[in-house]
Amino acid sequence: MPFVEELVALLGPTRVRHHPLDLAMFAKDAGIRSGTVVAAVLPETASEVASCVRIARKAGVPIVPRGAGTGLAGGAVPLDPGLLVVLTRMNTIESVDPVGRTAWVGPGLINLDLSRGVDHLGLHFAPDPSSQQASTIGGNVGTNAGGPHCLADGTTVAHILGVELVTPDGDIIVLGGEVPDSPGLDLRAVVVGSEGTVGLVTKVLVRLMQNAPDVATILVGFPSIATAANTVSHVIASGSIPAALEIMDRDMVQAVERFVGAGYPLEAEAVLLAEVTGTPESVMDATANLRAIATANDASSIRVAVSDAERALLWKGRKAAFGAVAQKAPDYYLHDTVVPRTRLVEVMTKIYEIGERYEVDMLNVFHAGDGNLHPLVAFDAKQPGMLERVRAAADEMVRVSIEAGGSLSGEHGIGIEKRDLMSLVFSEADLDAQSRIREAFDPDGVMNPGKVLPLGSRCFDAAGARLS
Amino acid sequence: VSIPSDVRAHLESVGVVDADVVDGAEVVVAPPTADAAASVLGIAGPAGTPVGFVGSGSRPELGGVIDHPIAMSTHAMADVIDWQVDDLTVTVGAGMHVGDLESMLEARNQTSLLPMIDPSRTVGGVVAEGSSGFARLKYGPTRDRVLEATVATGYGKVVRGGGRLVKNVTGYDLPRLFTGSLGSLGLITSVCLKLWPLPAVREMVAVEEAAAAYEFLYRPVSVLETEAGSFVMLEGSASDVSHQRDSIGGHPVASDGGPRLIDLPVTLSARIAPRNLAKAVELVVALDPSRWTAAHGVGTIDAGWGNLARDAFLTLRREIQQMGGTVVVIRGASVIGDVDPWGVTPSGIDVQRRMKAQFDPFNICNPGKLPGGL
């Protein structure tokens, strides 16, 4: 039976999409590249996923998992004509353990729906990417997603205790679980952030965090990026790690204000959005500490949210940053480099210089607390030569980050977008080792081929001798 | 197995430590660099000579006692490589003692949160075991703080994964893969660790009921039950800690109080879903351990005996396994009498086997230490 007919026989006609319009829609994620989809399937169980894998293997078609398609690095874009396994229908909270503070959930569950679904137990899921109203837990696992609140609590990998994985052979295995420190190698940790290259995650055991008894959200205006960044450094050096420390530059503040009207100070060159959480005493202390450090760094305004509504509005400004940019230009290119926090000011200065030199329209919002930069270039791809200019500027911005001891991605992943830059960060031997990790899961290279690692990364044979 | 002459000649050039004796080894070698370690593995591999890795030597039996003609010690790689105080990261050689690292960090009000109950252990040993300290409830396991790892692989190459950055998702997670791998893929030669600021006050408080304190408190550092009573570790400003302490009716304990090091002829680690902890504690305590510590919200029970009957052990293991947990023998498999240290085959054993073969193609790195006979 031909490939697509076999899928239809398994899932029925409505859960197998192969109309050209569907295929065009599924050929892209939120990044700027598109790929080629042979068919997109919408399975509802792990065993359906396993059957789809077996059908694709038999037909020799590569397999690419996809959640909501909010990824920015092209992770869910099939490079070779492939089967797209869309996991959004597996979107339930299957069980919650309020004592162990964990839950088993489907990979298609939307990030924000998880926290909403356990709020009545006084719990939440800590990773909060800006896409959290749309992105799925499975996608968060795939990219090891971050978000503002990862400063204190870590990225997704610290919040995933176990995964059910359909292997490239179509077997269903469970890695990790509610019991700590499973004997054997920690394969669960490797699955998180593997961008769909080691198998398909069909169920996730998430760690849930207690909702804080008290919280303060503080918005501070500064006369420069440097004074805002210094405040961040001094706060952390003072011995307190807030829940979040976000900086936006003047252009981004202007865009956000026009979009949501959150009351951000329009005259400031930089705005710091900070959040401290904990017991009422600790929140009071941390707020006073932050206020003192901000004042010493020439803060032009300090506003502490006095109600839940005001807090939500301040955060809405931050989370709507990328939506706000859509008003400026039809396309945007978003970076995700990381630098040591102490090099922030130096690297930002260079990034502004690059933006000016290439004459691109750049706005900045970044996770200052952990040195995760997000220069955002707004542009119109229809303008001749524009995309090339944006890409060239992007390349330089990545290089200045790496030169400062930084890395390619803090939370978006490598996908196809940063694949060929991996050798800026890793040696040949390092990339060979990463290929080995991948091959242990997928010896035949059928899962999301062409992603994460540059082609030809595998370069040593068993004895460590160079492969010809 | 004995050491072929060409391998032995290479060991001499790297630096054999005649003074050190490691059970089961003919030769102890202490490479001063990752490259030297990789060169030994690169020669031992094709010769089929197993290599055992040694830190402080506190866990020789973990994963089972193995024959390894070559013991490779990390003690010549014990330096601080890069301490970025303001970025809260430190990179150190695997042979550095945890106690030395913590004293150094404490002078600048920082901590690695590595387990300090035995300060003589090495950073590399603790990371290779994947061992976490009492702060795990609040701060998560050690593996979440290993930002970068440099390793000498079983195929004789030096490989680095991760980066010296507190946030980074660039590439596959080699540091977490090597954390807890028991030297089965190669030798960890250095790691970069994420640091935390020390709180103004950290205090161990005795409480009546651990489970109630776990339920009530917001993110305590730890909630522990031991043979000497229940304890909660609190931290924050002085007034915050005292308020938290009063809210659970606790009282401070003397600095030598609280949980003690468990290192007895029979030492077990029982692991269970946190909601089943009380039941598992009952099963362990029924066997009358001399010392034990159970971590609420984490699901670990460490317990030690002078001796433990084989039948009693096997019954305990079976009952804990029936609840979905595991009982790992940390020390004393031969005292109990011929028991498997793990008692389980891990899920995904095919992938485990292929991963071992990818990094240790000649099966020379701590062979047989992983569960499933890998």
Tab-separated table of C-alpha atoms in Angstrom, chain B residues 1-151:
chain	number	residue	atom	x	y	z
B	1	VAL	CA	43.811	-9.503	32.769
B	2	SER	CA	47.290	-8.051	33.039
B	3	ILE	CA	48.814	-4.994	31.400
B	4	PRO	CA	50.551	-5.474	28.017
B	5	SER	CA	54.113	-4.126	27.907
B	6	ASP	CA	53.413	-1.329	25.410
B	7	VAL	CA	50.551	-0.050	27.544
B	8	ARG	CA	52.726	-0.203	30.662
B	9	ALA	CA	55.481	1.784	28.929
B	10	HIS	CA	52.969	4.501	28.086
B	11	LEU	CA	51.693	4.583	31.667
B	12	GLU	CA	55.244	5.190	32.938
B	13	SER	CA	55.520	8.184	30.629
B	14	VAL	CA	52.223	9.634	31.883
B	15	GLY	CA	53.044	9.236	35.556
B	16	VAL	CA	52.540	6.056	37.551
B	17	VAL	CA	51.888	6.619	41.239
B	18	ASP	CA	53.628	3.790	43.022
B	19	ALA	CA	52.695	5.096	46.434
B	20	ASP	CA	48.977	4.699	45.830
B	21	VAL	CA	47.310	1.335	46.110
B	22	VAL	CA	43.857	0.695	44.715
B	23	ASP	CA	42.190	-2.670	45.287
B	24	GLY	CA	41.999	-4.717	42.124
B	25	ALA	CA	44.582	-2.631	40.226
B	26	GLU	CA	48.150	-3.500	39.250
B	27	VAL	CA	49.082	0.087	38.534
B	28	VAL	CA	47.751	3.463	39.605
B	29	VAL	CA	48.230	6.275	37.156
B	30	ALA	CA	47.509	9.937	37.835
B	31	PRO	CA	47.394	11.894	34.574
B	32	PRO	CA	47.987	15.619	35.081
B	33	THR	CA	45.837	16.680	32.129
B	34	ALA	CA	42.782	15.587	30.169
B	35	ASP	CA	45.054	14.933	27.171
B	36	ALA	CA	47.233	12.587	29.244
B	37	ALA	CA	44.138	10.745	30.500
B	38	ALA	CA	42.845	10.408	26.938
B	39	SER	CA	46.197	9.098	25.734
B	40	VAL	CA	46.112	6.305	28.340
B	41	LEU	CA	42.570	5.348	27.360
B	42	GLY	CA	43.518	5.525	23.682
B	43	ILE	CA	46.203	2.882	24.254
B	44	ALA	CA	44.384	0.747	26.846
B	45	GLY	CA	41.319	0.461	24.594
B	46	PRO	CA	42.748	-1.414	21.602
B	47	ALA	CA	44.800	-3.501	24.081
B	48	GLY	CA	41.572	-4.444	25.869
B	49	THR	CA	42.906	-3.400	29.292
B	50	PRO	CA	40.128	-2.243	31.650
B	51	VAL	CA	40.622	1.044	33.507
B	52	GLY	CA	38.917	1.909	36.785
B	53	PHE	CA	38.514	5.566	37.766
B	54	VAL	CA	39.269	6.750	41.292
B	55	GLY	CA	38.528	10.019	43.040
B	56	SER	CA	38.795	9.935	46.836
B	57	GLY	CA	38.140	6.193	46.781
B	58	SER	CA	34.997	6.495	48.897
B	59	ARG	CA	32.741	4.440	46.595
B	60	PRO	CA	34.788	1.443	45.372
B	61	GLU	CA	31.802	-0.869	45.432
B	62	LEU	CA	29.241	1.342	43.713
B	63	GLY	CA	27.904	-0.560	40.703
B	64	GLY	CA	29.876	-3.634	41.776
B	65	VAL	CA	33.527	-4.493	42.313
B	66	ILE	CA	35.364	-4.842	38.997
B	67	ASP	CA	38.740	-6.040	37.807
B	68	HIS	CA	40.751	-3.195	36.356
B	69	PRO	CA	44.518	-3.620	35.989
B	70	ILE	CA	44.856	0.154	35.601
B	71	ALA	CA	43.394	2.522	38.176
B	72	MET	CA	43.261	6.112	36.978
B	73	SER	CA	43.247	8.682	39.753
B	74	THR	CA	42.159	12.301	39.306
B	75	HIS	CA	44.325	13.655	42.106
B	76	ALA	CA	46.782	15.361	39.750
B	77	MET	CA	43.880	17.342	38.254
B	78	ALA	CA	42.682	19.215	41.317
B	79	ASP	CA	43.160	22.867	40.419
B	80	VAL	CA	40.760	25.751	40.103
B	81	ILE	CA	40.719	26.444	36.377
B	82	ASP	CA	38.410	29.449	36.152
B	83	TRP	CA	36.359	31.096	38.896
B	84	GLN	CA	34.078	33.852	37.583
B	85	VAL	CA	32.915	35.237	40.894
B	86	ASP	CA	30.465	37.762	39.460
B	87	ASP	CA	29.031	35.292	36.941
B	88	LEU	CA	28.537	32.665	39.667
B	89	THR	CA	30.443	29.912	37.848
B	90	VAL	CA	33.540	27.948	38.780
B	91	THR	CA	35.521	25.474	36.677
B	92	VAL	CA	37.647	22.986	38.607
B	93	GLY	CA	39.626	19.825	38.004
B	94	ALA	CA	37.818	16.601	38.844
B	95	GLY	CA	40.249	15.702	41.626
B	96	MET	CA	39.498	18.735	43.789
B	97	HIS	CA	38.009	17.831	47.145
B	98	VAL	CA	34.495	19.103	47.706
B	99	GLY	CA	35.496	20.477	51.118
B	100	ASP	CA	38.346	22.513	49.612
B	101	LEU	CA	36.075	23.877	46.913
B	102	GLU	CA	33.410	24.876	49.415
B	103	SER	CA	35.930	26.593	51.753
B	104	MET	CA	37.244	28.587	48.824
B	105	LEU	CA	33.754	29.590	47.683
B	106	GLU	CA	32.559	30.399	51.179
B	107	ALA	CA	35.167	33.142	51.459
B	108	ARG	CA	33.214	34.974	48.745
B	109	ASN	CA	29.787	33.995	50.089
B	110	GLN	CA	29.123	31.418	47.407
B	111	THR	CA	28.373	27.694	47.328
B	112	SER	CA	28.370	24.921	44.740
B	113	LEU	CA	25.681	23.074	46.752
B	114	LEU	CA	27.643	19.847	46.239
B	115	PRO	CA	27.034	17.332	49.050
B	116	MET	CA	29.244	18.252	52.004
B	117	ILE	CA	28.427	15.377	54.332
B	118	ASP	CA	31.766	13.825	53.284
B	119	PRO	CA	34.048	16.783	52.396
B	120	SER	CA	36.912	14.475	51.420
B	121	ARG	CA	35.078	13.311	48.301
B	122	THR	CA	36.183	14.738	44.960
B	123	VAL	CA	34.116	16.932	42.659
B	124	GLY	CA	34.609	14.406	39.840
B	125	GLY	CA	33.522	11.507	42.027
B	126	VAL	CA	30.387	13.262	43.204
B	127	VAL	CA	29.464	14.284	39.641
B	128	ALA	CA	30.232	10.834	38.202
B	129	GLU	CA	27.978	9.308	40.849
B	130	GLY	CA	25.319	11.964	40.277
B	131	SER	CA	25.186	12.463	44.023
B	132	SER	CA	23.144	15.378	45.379
B	133	GLY	CA	23.285	17.020	48.793
B	134	PHE	CA	20.582	17.893	51.282
B	135	ALA	CA	19.716	21.103	49.404
B	136	ARG	CA	18.170	19.089	46.570
B	137	LEU	CA	14.554	19.765	47.551
B	138	LYS	CA	14.990	23.490	46.961
B	139	TYR	CA	17.858	23.633	44.467
B	140	GLY	CA	17.407	20.446	42.426
B	141	PRO	CA	19.950	17.707	41.816
B	142	THR	CA	23.679	18.193	41.196
B	143	ARG	CA	23.219	17.414	37.482
B	144	ASP	CA	21.270	20.648	37.041
B	145	ARG	CA	24.357	22.622	38.088
B	146	VAL	CA	26.969	20.936	35.876
B	147	LEU	CA	27.216	23.577	33.144
B	148	GLU	CA	30.194	22.206	31.273
B	149	ALA	CA	32.102	18.926	31.372
B	150	THR	CA	35.446	18.033	29.838
B	151	VAL	CA	35.960	14.297	29.557
